Amino acid sequence: FDPRHYLGTHCHGFPKTGPHRLRFLLESVKDLRETLKKKGSTLVVRKGKPEDVVRDLITQLGSVSTVVFHEEVREIL
């Protein structure tokens, strides 16, 4: 979870992520983790800036050969 998505505003004074969306995200992540556990896997969840968190995970794991990610599409007004 990138703290930048939960602080400040996106535009016009509205929060980037309101309480209802946050609750939905947390419930979705919890459900995904439970589903993966039933299949013998797990889900790594971290809080922080992705550029820091991913670097730290790579360092922790030690033998990472590929990293895949997506960038948020931002609407230009």
Short mmCIF file of C-alpha atoms in Angstrom, two decimals:
data_model
loop_
_atom_site.label_atom_id
_atom_site.label_comp_id
_atom_site.label_asym_id
_atom_site.label_seq_id
_atom_site.Cartn_x
_atom_site.Cartn_y
_atom_site.Cartn_z
CA PHE A 1 0.00 0.00 0.00
CA ASP A 2 1.53 3.27 -1.16
CA PRO A 3 0.83 5.93 1.50
CA ARG A 4 0.65 8.55 -1.24
CA HIS A 5 -2.68 7.01 -2.32
CA TYR A 6 -4.23 7.57 1.09
CA LEU A 7 -3.02 11.06 2.00
CA GLY A 8 -3.75 14.41 0.45
CA THR A 9 -6.10 14.99 -2.40
CA HIS A 10 -6.26 13.93 -6.02
CA CYS A 11 -8.15 16.87 -7.44
CA HIS A 12 -10.84 19.33 -6.47
CA GLY A 13 -10.25 18.66 -2.76
CA PHE A 14 -11.49 15.05 -2.78
CA PRO A 15 -9.38 12.39 -1.08
CA LYS A 16 -7.48 10.01 -3.35
CA THR A 17 -8.92 7.07 -1.42
CA GLY A 18 -11.95 7.51 0.79
CA PRO A 19 -13.01 5.24 3.65
CA HIS A 20 -15.34 3.08 1.53
CA ARG A 21 -12.73 2.42 -1.14
CA LEU A 22 -10.11 1.69 1.52
CA ARG A 23 -12.40 -0.81 3.23
CA PHE A 24 -13.08 -2.49 -0.13
CA LEU A 25 -9.35 -2.70 -0.88
CA LEU A 26 -8.54 -4.17 2.53
CA GLU A 27 -11.32 -6.75 2.26
CA SER A 28 -10.19 -7.66 -1.27
CA VAL A 29 -6.58 -8.14 -0.20
CA LYS A 30 -7.67 -10.25 2.78
CA ASP A 31 -9.84 -12.42 0.52
CA LEU A 32 -7.03 -12.83 -2.01
CA ARG A 33 -4.59 -13.85 0.73
CA GLU A 34 -7.06 -16.45 2.07
CA THR A 35 -7.67 -17.83 -1.42
CA LEU A 36 -3.93 -18.12 -2.08
CA LYS A 37 -3.34 -19.85 1.26
CA LYS A 38 -5.95 -22.48 0.36
CA LYS A 39 -3.92 -23.15 -2.78
CA GLY A 40 -0.64 -23.43 -0.86
CA SER A 41 0.69 -19.97 -1.66
CA THR A 42 0.73 -16.61 0.09
CA LEU A 43 0.52 -12.90 -0.54
CA VAL A 44 3.17 -10.40 0.49
CA VAL A 45 1.61 -7.10 1.57
CA ARG A 46 3.71 -4.09 2.45
CA LYS A 47 3.10 -0.44 3.26
CA GLY A 48 5.46 2.13 1.79
CA LYS A 49 6.59 3.72 -1.42
CA PRO A 50 6.80 0.98 -4.07
CA GLU A 51 10.24 2.11 -5.18
CA ASP A 52 11.50 1.47 -1.63
CA VAL A 53 9.43 -1.61 -0.82
CA VAL A 54 10.33 -3.48 -4.02
CA ARG A 55 14.03 -2.70 -3.59
CA ASP A 56 13.91 -4.00 0.00
CA LEU A 57 12.06 -7.17 -1.03
CA ILE A 58 14.61 -7.87 -3.76
CA THR A 59 17.41 -7.42 -1.24
CA GLN A 60 15.63 -9.71 1.24
CA LEU A 61 14.99 -12.44 -1.29
CA GLY A 62 18.46 -12.25 -2.79
CA SER A 63 17.93 -14.18 -6.03
CA VAL A 64 15.37 -12.21 -8.01
CA SER A 65 15.77 -12.40 -11.78
CA THR A 66 12.62 -10.57 -12.92
CA VAL A 67 10.39 -7.83 -11.55
CA VAL A 68 7.07 -7.00 -13.21
CA PHE A 69 4.88 -4.05 -12.31
CA HIS A 70 2.31 -1.71 -13.76
CA GLU A 71 2.08 2.03 -13.59
CA GLU A 72 -1.12 3.79 -12.61
CA VAL A 73 -2.79 5.50 -15.54
CA ARG A 74 -3.40 9.12 -14.72
CA GLU A 75 -6.07 11.17 -16.39
CA ILE A 76 -4.80 14.43 -17.79
CA LEU A 77 -7.26 17.25 -17.28
#
